[in-house]
Short mmCIF file of C-alpha atoms in Angstrom, two decimals:
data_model
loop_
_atom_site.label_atom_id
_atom_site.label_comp_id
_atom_site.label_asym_id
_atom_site.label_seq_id
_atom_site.Cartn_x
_atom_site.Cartn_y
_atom_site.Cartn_z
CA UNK A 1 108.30 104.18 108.45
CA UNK A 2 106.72 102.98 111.62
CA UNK A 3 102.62 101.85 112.28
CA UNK A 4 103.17 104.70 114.95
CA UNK A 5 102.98 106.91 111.98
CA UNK A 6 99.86 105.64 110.18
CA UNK A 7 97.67 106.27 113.73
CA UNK A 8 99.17 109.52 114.56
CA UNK A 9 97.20 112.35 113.58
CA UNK A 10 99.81 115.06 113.76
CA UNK A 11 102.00 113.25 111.45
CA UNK A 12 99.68 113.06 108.22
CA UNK A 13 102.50 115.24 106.53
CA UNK A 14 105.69 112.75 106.67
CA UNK A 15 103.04 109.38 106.17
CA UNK A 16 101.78 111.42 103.24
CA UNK A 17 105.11 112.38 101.46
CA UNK A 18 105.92 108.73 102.52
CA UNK A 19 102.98 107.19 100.57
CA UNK A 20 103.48 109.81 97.80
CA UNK A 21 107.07 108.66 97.21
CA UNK A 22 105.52 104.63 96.82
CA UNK A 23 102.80 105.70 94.48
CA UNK A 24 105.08 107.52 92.15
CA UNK A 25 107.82 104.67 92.39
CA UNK A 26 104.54 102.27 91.70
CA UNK A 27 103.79 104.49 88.84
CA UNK A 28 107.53 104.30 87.22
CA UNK A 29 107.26 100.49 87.08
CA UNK A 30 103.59 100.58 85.44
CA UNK A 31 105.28 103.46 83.27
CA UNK A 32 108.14 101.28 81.74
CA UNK A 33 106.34 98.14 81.62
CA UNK A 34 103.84 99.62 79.15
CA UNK A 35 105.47 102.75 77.55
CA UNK A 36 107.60 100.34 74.82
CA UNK A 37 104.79 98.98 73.54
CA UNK A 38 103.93 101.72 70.67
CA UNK A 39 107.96 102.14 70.06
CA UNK A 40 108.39 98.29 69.32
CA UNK A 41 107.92 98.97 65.37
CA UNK A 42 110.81 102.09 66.02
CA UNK A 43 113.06 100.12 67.81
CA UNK A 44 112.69 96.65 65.62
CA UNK A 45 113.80 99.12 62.92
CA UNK A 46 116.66 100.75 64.21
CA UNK A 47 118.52 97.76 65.97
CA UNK A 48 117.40 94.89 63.25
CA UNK A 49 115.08 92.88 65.78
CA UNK A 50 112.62 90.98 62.79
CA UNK A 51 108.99 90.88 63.22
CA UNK A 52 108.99 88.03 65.72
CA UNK A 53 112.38 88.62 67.70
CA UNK A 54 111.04 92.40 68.70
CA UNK A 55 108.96 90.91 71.41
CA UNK A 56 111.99 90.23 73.28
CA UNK A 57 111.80 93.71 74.31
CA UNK A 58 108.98 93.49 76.02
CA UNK A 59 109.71 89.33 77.19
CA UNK A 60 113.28 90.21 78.65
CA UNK A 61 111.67 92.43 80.99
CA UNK A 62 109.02 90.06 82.09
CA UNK A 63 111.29 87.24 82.40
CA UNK A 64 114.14 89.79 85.09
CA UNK A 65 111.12 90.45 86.59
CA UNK A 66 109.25 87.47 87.36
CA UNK A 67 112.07 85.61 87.35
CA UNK A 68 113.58 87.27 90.33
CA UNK A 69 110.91 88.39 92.44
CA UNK A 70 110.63 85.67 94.70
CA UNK A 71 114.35 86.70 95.65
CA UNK A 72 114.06 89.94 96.24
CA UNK A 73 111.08 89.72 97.99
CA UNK A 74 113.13 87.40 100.43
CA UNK A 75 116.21 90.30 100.10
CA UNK A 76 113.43 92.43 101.17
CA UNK A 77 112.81 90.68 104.45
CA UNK A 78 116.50 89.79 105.42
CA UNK A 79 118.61 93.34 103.33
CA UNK A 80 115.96 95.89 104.50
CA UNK A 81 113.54 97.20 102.53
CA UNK A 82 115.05 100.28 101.90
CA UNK A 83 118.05 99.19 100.74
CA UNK A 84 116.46 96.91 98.01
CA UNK A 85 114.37 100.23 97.28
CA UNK A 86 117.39 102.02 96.59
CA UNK A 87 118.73 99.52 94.82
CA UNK A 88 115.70 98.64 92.74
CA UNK A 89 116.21 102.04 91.82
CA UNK A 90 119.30 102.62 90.93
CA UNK A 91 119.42 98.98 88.21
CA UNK A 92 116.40 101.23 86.87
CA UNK A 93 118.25 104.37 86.36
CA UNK A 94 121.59 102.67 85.11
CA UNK A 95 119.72 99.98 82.70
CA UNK A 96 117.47 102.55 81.62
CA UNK A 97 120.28 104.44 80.28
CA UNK A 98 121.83 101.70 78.90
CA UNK A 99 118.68 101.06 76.73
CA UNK A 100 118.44 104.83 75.23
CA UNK A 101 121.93 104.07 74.13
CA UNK A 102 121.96 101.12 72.51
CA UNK A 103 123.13 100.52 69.06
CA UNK A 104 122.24 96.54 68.87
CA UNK A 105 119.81 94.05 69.81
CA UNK A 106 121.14 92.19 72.26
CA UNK A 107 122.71 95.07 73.97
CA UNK A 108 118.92 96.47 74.61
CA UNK A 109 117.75 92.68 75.90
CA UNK A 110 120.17 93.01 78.31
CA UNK A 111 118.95 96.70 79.68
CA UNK A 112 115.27 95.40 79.76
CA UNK A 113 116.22 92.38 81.49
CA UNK A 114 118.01 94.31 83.86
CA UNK A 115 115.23 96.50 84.37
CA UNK A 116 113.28 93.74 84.95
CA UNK A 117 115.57 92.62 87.79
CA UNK A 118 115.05 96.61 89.74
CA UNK A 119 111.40 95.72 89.22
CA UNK A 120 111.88 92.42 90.54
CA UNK A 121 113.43 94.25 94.10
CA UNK A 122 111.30 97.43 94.26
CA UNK A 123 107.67 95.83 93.79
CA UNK A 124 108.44 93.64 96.91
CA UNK A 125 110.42 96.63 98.23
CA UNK A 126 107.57 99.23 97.89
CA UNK A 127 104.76 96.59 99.49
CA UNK A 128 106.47 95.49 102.59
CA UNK A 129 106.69 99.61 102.90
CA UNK A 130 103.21 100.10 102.64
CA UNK A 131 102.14 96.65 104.74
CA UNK A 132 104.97 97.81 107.21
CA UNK A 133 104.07 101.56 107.50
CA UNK A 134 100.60 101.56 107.70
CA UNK A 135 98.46 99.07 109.85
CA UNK A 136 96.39 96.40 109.03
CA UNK A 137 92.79 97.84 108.37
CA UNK A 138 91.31 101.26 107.17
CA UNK A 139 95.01 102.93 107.05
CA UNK A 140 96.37 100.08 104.78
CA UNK A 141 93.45 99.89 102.33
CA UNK A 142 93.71 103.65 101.50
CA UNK A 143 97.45 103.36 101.08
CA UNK A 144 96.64 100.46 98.85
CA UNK A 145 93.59 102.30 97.22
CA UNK A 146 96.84 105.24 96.30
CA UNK A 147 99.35 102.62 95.28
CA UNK A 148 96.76 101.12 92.84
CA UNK A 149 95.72 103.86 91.31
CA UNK A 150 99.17 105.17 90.78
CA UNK A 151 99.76 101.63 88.96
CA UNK A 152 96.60 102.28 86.84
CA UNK A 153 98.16 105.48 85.84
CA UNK A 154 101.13 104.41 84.58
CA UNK A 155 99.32 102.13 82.32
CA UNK A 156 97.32 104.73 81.24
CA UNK A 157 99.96 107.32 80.42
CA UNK A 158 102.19 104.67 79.20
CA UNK A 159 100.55 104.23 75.98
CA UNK A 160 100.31 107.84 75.40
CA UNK A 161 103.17 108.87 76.61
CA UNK A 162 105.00 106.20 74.37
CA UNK A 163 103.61 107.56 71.30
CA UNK A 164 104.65 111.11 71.79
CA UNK A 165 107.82 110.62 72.66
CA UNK A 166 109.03 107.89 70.16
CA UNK A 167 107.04 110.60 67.78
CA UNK A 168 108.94 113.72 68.37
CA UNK A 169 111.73 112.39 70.63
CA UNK A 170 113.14 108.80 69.02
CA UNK A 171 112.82 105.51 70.62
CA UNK A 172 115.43 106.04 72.74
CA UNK A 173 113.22 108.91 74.33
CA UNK A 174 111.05 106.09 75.73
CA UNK A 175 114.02 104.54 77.93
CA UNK A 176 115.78 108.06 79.19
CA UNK A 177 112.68 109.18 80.47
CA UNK A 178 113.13 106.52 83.42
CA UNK A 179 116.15 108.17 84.79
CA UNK A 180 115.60 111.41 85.45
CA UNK A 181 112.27 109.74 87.42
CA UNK A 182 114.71 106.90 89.19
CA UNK A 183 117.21 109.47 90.02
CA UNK A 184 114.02 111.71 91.18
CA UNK A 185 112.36 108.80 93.41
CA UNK A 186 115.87 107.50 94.94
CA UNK A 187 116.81 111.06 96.09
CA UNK A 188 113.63 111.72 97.69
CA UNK A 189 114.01 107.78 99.37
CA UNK A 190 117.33 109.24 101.33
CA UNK A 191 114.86 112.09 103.00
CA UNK A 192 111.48 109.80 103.78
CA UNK A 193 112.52 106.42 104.01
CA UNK A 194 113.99 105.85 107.82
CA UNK A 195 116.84 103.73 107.51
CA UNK A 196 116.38 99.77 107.95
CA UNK A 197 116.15 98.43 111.34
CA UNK A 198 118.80 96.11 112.62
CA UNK A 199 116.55 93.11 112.77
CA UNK A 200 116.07 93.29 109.15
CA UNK A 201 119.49 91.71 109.31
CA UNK A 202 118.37 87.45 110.47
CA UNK A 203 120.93 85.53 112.09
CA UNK A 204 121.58 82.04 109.73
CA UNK A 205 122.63 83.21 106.78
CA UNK A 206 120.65 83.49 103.33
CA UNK A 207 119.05 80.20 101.51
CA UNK A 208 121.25 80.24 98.59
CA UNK A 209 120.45 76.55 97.03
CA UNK A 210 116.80 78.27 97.85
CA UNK A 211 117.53 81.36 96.13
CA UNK A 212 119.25 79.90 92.83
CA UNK A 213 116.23 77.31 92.77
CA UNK A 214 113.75 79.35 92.99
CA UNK A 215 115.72 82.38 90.37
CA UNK A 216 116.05 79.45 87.90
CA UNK A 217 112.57 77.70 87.79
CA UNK A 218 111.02 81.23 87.66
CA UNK A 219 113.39 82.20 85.38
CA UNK A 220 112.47 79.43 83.16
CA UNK A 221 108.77 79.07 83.61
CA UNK A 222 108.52 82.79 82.11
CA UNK A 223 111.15 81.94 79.41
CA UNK A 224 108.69 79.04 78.01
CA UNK A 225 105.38 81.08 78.21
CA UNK A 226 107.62 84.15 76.23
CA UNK A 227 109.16 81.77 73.96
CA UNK A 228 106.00 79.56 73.14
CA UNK A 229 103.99 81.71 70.84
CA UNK A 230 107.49 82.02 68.79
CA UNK A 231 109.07 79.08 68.39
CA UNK A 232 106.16 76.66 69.21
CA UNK A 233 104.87 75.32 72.15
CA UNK A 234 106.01 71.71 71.56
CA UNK A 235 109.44 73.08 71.22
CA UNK A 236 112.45 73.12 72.99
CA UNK A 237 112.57 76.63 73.95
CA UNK A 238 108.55 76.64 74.97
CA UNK A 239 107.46 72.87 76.85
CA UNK A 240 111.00 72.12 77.59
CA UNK A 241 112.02 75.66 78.84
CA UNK A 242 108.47 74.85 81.10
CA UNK A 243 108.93 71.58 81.90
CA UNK A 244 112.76 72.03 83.75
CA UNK A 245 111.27 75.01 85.20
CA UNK A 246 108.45 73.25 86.86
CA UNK A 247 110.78 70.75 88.16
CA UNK A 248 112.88 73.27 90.01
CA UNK A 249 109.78 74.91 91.19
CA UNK A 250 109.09 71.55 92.61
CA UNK A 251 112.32 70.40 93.89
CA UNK A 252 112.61 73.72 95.64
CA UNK A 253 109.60 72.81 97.96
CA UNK A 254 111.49 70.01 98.87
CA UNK A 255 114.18 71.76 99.61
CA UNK A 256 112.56 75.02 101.70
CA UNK A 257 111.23 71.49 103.48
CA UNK A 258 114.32 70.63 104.88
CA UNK A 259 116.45 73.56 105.20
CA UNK A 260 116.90 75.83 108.47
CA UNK A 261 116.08 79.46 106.83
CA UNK A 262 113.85 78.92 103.88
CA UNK A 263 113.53 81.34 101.46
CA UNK A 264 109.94 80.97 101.38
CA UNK A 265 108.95 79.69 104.86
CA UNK A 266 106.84 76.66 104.63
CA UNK A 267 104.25 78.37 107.47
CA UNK A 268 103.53 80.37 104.52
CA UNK A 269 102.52 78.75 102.23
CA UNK A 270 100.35 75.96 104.63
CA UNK A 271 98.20 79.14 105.55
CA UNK A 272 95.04 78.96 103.31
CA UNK A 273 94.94 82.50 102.89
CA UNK A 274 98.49 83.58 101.17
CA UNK A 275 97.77 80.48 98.83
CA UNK A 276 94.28 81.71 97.95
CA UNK A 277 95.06 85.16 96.94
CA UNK A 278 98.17 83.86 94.68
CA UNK A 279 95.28 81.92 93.13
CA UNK A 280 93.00 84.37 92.61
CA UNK A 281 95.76 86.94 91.47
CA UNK A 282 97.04 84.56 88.55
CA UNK A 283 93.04 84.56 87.93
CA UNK A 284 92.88 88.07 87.92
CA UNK A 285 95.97 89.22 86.20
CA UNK A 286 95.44 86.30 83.51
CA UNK A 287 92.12 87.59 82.56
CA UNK A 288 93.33 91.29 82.66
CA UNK A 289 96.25 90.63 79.68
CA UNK A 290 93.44 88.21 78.26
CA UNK A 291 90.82 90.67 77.80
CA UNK A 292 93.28 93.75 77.05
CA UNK A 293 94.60 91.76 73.73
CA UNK A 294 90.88 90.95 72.94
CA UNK A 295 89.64 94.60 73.04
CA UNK A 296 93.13 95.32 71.67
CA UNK A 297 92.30 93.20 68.22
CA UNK A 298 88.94 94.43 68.21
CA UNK A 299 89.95 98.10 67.95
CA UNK A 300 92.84 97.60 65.61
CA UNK A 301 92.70 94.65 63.49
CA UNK A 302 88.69 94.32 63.29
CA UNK A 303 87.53 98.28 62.91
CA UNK A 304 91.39 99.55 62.00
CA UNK A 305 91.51 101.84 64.47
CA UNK A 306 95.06 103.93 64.82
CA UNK A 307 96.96 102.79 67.73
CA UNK A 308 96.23 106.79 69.23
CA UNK A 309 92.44 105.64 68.77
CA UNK A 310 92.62 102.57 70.16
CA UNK A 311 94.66 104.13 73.53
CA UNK A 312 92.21 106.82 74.07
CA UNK A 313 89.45 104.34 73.86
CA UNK A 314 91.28 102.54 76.59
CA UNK A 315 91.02 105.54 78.78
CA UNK A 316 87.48 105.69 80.21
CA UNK A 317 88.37 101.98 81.59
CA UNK A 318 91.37 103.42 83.14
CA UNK A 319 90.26 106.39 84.41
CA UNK A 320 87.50 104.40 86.30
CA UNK A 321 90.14 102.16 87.45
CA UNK A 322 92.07 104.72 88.95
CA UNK A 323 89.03 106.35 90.70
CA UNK A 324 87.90 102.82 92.17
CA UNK A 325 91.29 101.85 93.25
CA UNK A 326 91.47 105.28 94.93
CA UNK A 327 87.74 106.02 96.26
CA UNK A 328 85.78 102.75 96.18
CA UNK A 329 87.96 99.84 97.18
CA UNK A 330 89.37 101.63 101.06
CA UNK A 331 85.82 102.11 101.37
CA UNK A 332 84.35 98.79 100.51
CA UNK A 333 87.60 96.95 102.10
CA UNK A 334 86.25 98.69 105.54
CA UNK A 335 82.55 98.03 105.02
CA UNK A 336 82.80 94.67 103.51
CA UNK A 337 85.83 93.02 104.92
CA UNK A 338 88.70 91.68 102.36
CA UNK A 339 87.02 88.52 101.29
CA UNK A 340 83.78 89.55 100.24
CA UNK A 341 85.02 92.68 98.65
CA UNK A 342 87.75 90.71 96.85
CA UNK A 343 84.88 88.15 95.51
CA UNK A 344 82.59 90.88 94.67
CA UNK A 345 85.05 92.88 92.69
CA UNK A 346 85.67 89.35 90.86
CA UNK A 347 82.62 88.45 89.86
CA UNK A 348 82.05 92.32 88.71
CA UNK A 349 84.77 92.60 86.95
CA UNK A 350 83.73 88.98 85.51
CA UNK A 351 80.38 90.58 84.19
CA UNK A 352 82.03 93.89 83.02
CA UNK A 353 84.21 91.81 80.85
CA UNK A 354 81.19 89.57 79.54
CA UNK A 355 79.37 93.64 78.90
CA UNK A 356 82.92 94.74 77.28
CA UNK A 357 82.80 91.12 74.61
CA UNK A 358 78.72 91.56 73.74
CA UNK A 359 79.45 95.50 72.95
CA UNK A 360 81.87 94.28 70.38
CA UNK A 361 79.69 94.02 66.68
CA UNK A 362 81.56 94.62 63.43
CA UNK A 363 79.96 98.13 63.37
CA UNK A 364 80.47 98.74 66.91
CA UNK A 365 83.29 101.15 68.69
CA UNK A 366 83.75 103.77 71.64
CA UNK A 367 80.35 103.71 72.77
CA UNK A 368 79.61 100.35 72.24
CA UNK A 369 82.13 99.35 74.29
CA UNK A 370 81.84 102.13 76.94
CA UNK A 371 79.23 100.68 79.13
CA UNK A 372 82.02 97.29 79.44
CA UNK A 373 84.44 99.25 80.28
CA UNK A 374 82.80 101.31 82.97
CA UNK A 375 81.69 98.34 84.55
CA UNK A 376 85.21 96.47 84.56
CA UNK A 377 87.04 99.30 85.19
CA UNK A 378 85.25 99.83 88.32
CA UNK A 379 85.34 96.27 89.27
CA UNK A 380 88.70 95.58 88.24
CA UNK A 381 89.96 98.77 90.50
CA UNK A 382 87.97 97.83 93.30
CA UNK A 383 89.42 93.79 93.14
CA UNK A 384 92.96 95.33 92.51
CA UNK A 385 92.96 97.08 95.72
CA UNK A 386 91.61 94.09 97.35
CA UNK A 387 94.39 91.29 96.26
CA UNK A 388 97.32 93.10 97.38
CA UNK A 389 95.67 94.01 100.94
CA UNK A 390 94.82 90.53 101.41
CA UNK A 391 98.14 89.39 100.18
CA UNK A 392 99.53 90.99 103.44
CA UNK A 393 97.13 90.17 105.61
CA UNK A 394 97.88 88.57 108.78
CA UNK A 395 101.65 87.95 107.43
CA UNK A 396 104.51 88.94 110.38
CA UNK A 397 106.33 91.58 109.35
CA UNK A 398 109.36 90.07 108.99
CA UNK A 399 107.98 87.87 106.40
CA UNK A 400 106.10 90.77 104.50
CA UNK A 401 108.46 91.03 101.63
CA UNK A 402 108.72 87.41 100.56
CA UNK A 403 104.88 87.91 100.78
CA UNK A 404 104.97 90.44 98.59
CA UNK A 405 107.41 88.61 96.17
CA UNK A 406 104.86 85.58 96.26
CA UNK A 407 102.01 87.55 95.16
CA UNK A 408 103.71 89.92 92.33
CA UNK A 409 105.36 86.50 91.04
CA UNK A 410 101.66 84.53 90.80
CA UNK A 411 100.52 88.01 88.53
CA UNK A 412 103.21 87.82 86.49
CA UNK A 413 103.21 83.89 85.74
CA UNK A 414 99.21 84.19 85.75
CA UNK A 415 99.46 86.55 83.55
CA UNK A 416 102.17 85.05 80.89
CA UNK A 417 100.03 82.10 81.32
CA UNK A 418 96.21 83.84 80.63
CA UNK A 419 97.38 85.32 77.68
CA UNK A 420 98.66 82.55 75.99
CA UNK A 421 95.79 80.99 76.95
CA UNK A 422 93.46 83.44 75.33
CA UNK A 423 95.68 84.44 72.53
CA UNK A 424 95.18 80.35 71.66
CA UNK A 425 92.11 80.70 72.08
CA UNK A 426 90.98 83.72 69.98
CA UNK A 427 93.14 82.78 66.92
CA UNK A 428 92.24 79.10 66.90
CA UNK A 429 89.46 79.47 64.12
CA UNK A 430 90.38 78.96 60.57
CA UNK A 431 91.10 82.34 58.61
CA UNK A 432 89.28 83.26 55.75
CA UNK A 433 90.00 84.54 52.04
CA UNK A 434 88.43 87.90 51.72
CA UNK A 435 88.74 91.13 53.96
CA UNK A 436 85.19 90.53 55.31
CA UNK A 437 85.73 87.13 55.97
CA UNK A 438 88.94 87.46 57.81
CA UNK A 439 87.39 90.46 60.29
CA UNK A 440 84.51 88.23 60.81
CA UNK A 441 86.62 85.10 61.89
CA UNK A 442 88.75 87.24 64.03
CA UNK A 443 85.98 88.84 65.82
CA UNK A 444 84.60 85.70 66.30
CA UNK A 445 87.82 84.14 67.63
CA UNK A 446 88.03 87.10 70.36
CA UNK A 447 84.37 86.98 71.31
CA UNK A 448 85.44 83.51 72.19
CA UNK A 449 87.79 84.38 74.21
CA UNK A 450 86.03 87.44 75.68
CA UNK A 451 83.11 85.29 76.89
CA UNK A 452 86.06 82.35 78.20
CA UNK A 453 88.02 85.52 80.41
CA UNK A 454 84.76 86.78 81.85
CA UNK A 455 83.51 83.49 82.94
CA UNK A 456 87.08 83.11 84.38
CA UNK A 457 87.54 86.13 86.43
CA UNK A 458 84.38 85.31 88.00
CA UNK A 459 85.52 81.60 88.85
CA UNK A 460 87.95 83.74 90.68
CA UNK A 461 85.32 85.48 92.55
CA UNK A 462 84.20 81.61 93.76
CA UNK A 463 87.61 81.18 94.68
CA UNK A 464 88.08 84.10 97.10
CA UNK A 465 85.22 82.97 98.93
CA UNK A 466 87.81 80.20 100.22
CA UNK A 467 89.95 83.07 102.59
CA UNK A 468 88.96 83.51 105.84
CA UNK A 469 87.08 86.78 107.14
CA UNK A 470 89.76 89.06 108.32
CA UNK A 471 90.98 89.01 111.79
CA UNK A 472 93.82 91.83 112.93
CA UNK A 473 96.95 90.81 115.33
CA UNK A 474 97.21 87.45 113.02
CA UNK A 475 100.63 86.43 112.36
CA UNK A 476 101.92 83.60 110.39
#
């Protein structure tokens, strides 16, 4: 895909099948990352996980994912996007398969982790794509505006999904259903996708002390923030796991100092605006899984909700996520420019949250908490949208996937790292004796933490008022 075929007019129908085919891949990854979720009780059944070693299923993912994205967003840049596409692909189709089958625990870690690594390759893979394939400007933000609401989608139909198929189908229904998607998506890749340039290929050879560096302090840092809530966070396994990862993290700066071909070039990450918008997306992505597990305890634990309940009320902030992402964001992005659209859709999704947390009252429920999640739904689309354009703004497009690896890493530490946060902070009260007592406590706990995430994701909204207005033809 060429810019040559975002400004043509007579080629709508290729750029469109093009764009289709990175929605629906988009969509797959949002898909699997929350489709497990209502199985976990299933699975921890039928392999023997116990009741604290079944989050694995969901941490082995996150750890193959954020543990290797800063390498394949790199692969991206000097493989070919394409290639890594495909690729990205195929681990999902194979591991995917792998997990349906399983008969034991740890062979099932091993499949999600492995997933994790094909998300780790086609997130980068898919956004150097779009930032390639469609120029900087009103062509970009709608191809962003599709990509996010493709993302918000799979989130969406995840949960629902998840629960009729482990209900009718088995647990293992919730892992096959990836390949007959990956096969789907990879097939139509061979027909859309134009095959990598040559100077995808970099003379001087790949950063490996870069690459094994930067693999193993992510790798880590992910490990600790999955492993904390479990085994403690003055443990071994949680600070330690943390601390050694942070050191990496830091020794490979010194490293990408000093070495010919960084993986991450060091022009990068002195630019203000790449280091802003990692910022704001750990903001962003840590007060998503924040407030998600608040309204998530709220529906469940405080009114006892069913978990089918409790997914359908998650639906009207969804759907208006999807129709923001889609409708409102290209169109403020082109209005507005990226950085005050980015810190308005902050500090709105900021107040939506605060709306969501004071419609929460013992007695309350769906329409309590509808006019909270109109509000951040909206907001949270529109500041979506906004992140990921201004991730690749102004980066060369040789460096667009390690771009794109930087950015999809800071949501997926920020987000290990917000909910923690908030997960501390709603369960830090003392718990009471009676029924009563104990719904009381908890719903104060998560009001807590409600109110702490809202205030939050609008500090972010301060923050994005750091990036500079928007200027095309920059390059890094």
């Amino acid at each position: 895909m060429t810019l040559a075929d975002s400004r043509a007019p007579t080629d709508v129908g290729p750029s469109g099948r093009r764009l289709a085919l990175l929605a629906v891949t988009q969509l797959i990854v949002a898909l699997d990352y929350n489709i497990v979720y209502v199985a976990l009780p299933d699975i921890g059944a039928a392999l023997g996980f116990s009741t604290r070693s079944v989050q694995w299923v969901v941490s082995a993912y996150a750890i193959g994912l954020g543990g290797l994205l800063l390498l394949g967003g790199r692969a991206v840049d000097r493989l070919g996007a394409r290639r890594m596409f495909m690729l990205g692909l195929s681990l999902y189709a194979v591991a995917s398969l792998a997990g349906g089958l399983a008969t034991g625990s740890t062979t099932l870690i091993v499949a999600r982790a492995v997933q994790g690594a094909g998300g780790a390759l086609l997130t980068p893979a898919t956004l150097a794509l779009i930032y390639r394939g469609f120029e900087e400007g009103a062509a970009r933000n709608r191809a962003l505006g599709a990509w996010g609401m493709a993302g918000s989608a799979g989130l969406a139909v995840g949960s629902l999904l998840g629960g009729v198929l482990t209900n009718y189908l088995g647990w293992e229904a919730v892992f096959f259903v990836n390949v007959p998607l990956a096969i789907g998506a990879a097939a139509a890749a061979l027909r859309l996708l134009d095959p990598d340039p040559r100077a995808t290929s970099q003379p001087g050879g790949f950063d490996i002390p870069g690459a094994v560096l930067a693999t193993a302090g992510s790798t880590l840092v992910v490990f600790g923030l999955a492993s904390g809530p479990e085994v403690g966070w003055g443990s071994v396994r949680g600070a330690g796991a943390l601390i050694a990862g942070a050191a990496l993290l830091g020794l490979l700066l010194l490293v990408e100092a000093r070495t010919g071909n960084p993986l991450i070039p060091p022009r990068l990450l002195r630019r203000r605006g790449p280091a802003t918008t990692m910022a704001v997306i750990a903001v962003f992505q840590g007060t998503l899984g924040g407030g998600y597990y608040v309204l998530t305890s709220y529906l469940q634990p405080v009114l006892g909700y069913s978990a089918l309940a409790a997914g359908l009320t998650f639906l009207p902030l969804t759907l208006v996520c999807m129709a923001a992402a889609l409708k409102a964001a290209p169109l403020l992005l082109g209005r507005w420019g990226v950085r005050t659209t980015l810190s308005a859709g902050m500090i709105g999704a900021g107040a939506g949250i605060g709306v969501l947390t004071a419609g929460m009252p013992i007695g309350g429920g769906f329409w309590t908490l509808l006019p909270g999640s109109v509000i951040w739904g909206f907001f949270g689309g529109v500041a979506f949208v906004a992140l990921f354009a201004s991730a690749g703004a102004g980066v060369a497009p040789e460096q667009q996937g390690v771009a794109s690896g930087l950015a999809s890493t800071a949501k997926e530490v920020g987000g290990a790292i917000g909910l923690a946060i908030f997960v501390a902070v709603a369960t830090a009260g003392p718990a009471t004796g009676t029924a009563t007592g104990t719904a009381a406590e908890l719903l104060g706990g998560l009001q807590t933490a409600g109110w702490a995430a809202a205030a939050v994701t609008a500090a972010g909204g301060l923050i994005a008022l750091v990036l500079e207005p928007t200027k095309k033809g920059i390059t890094s």
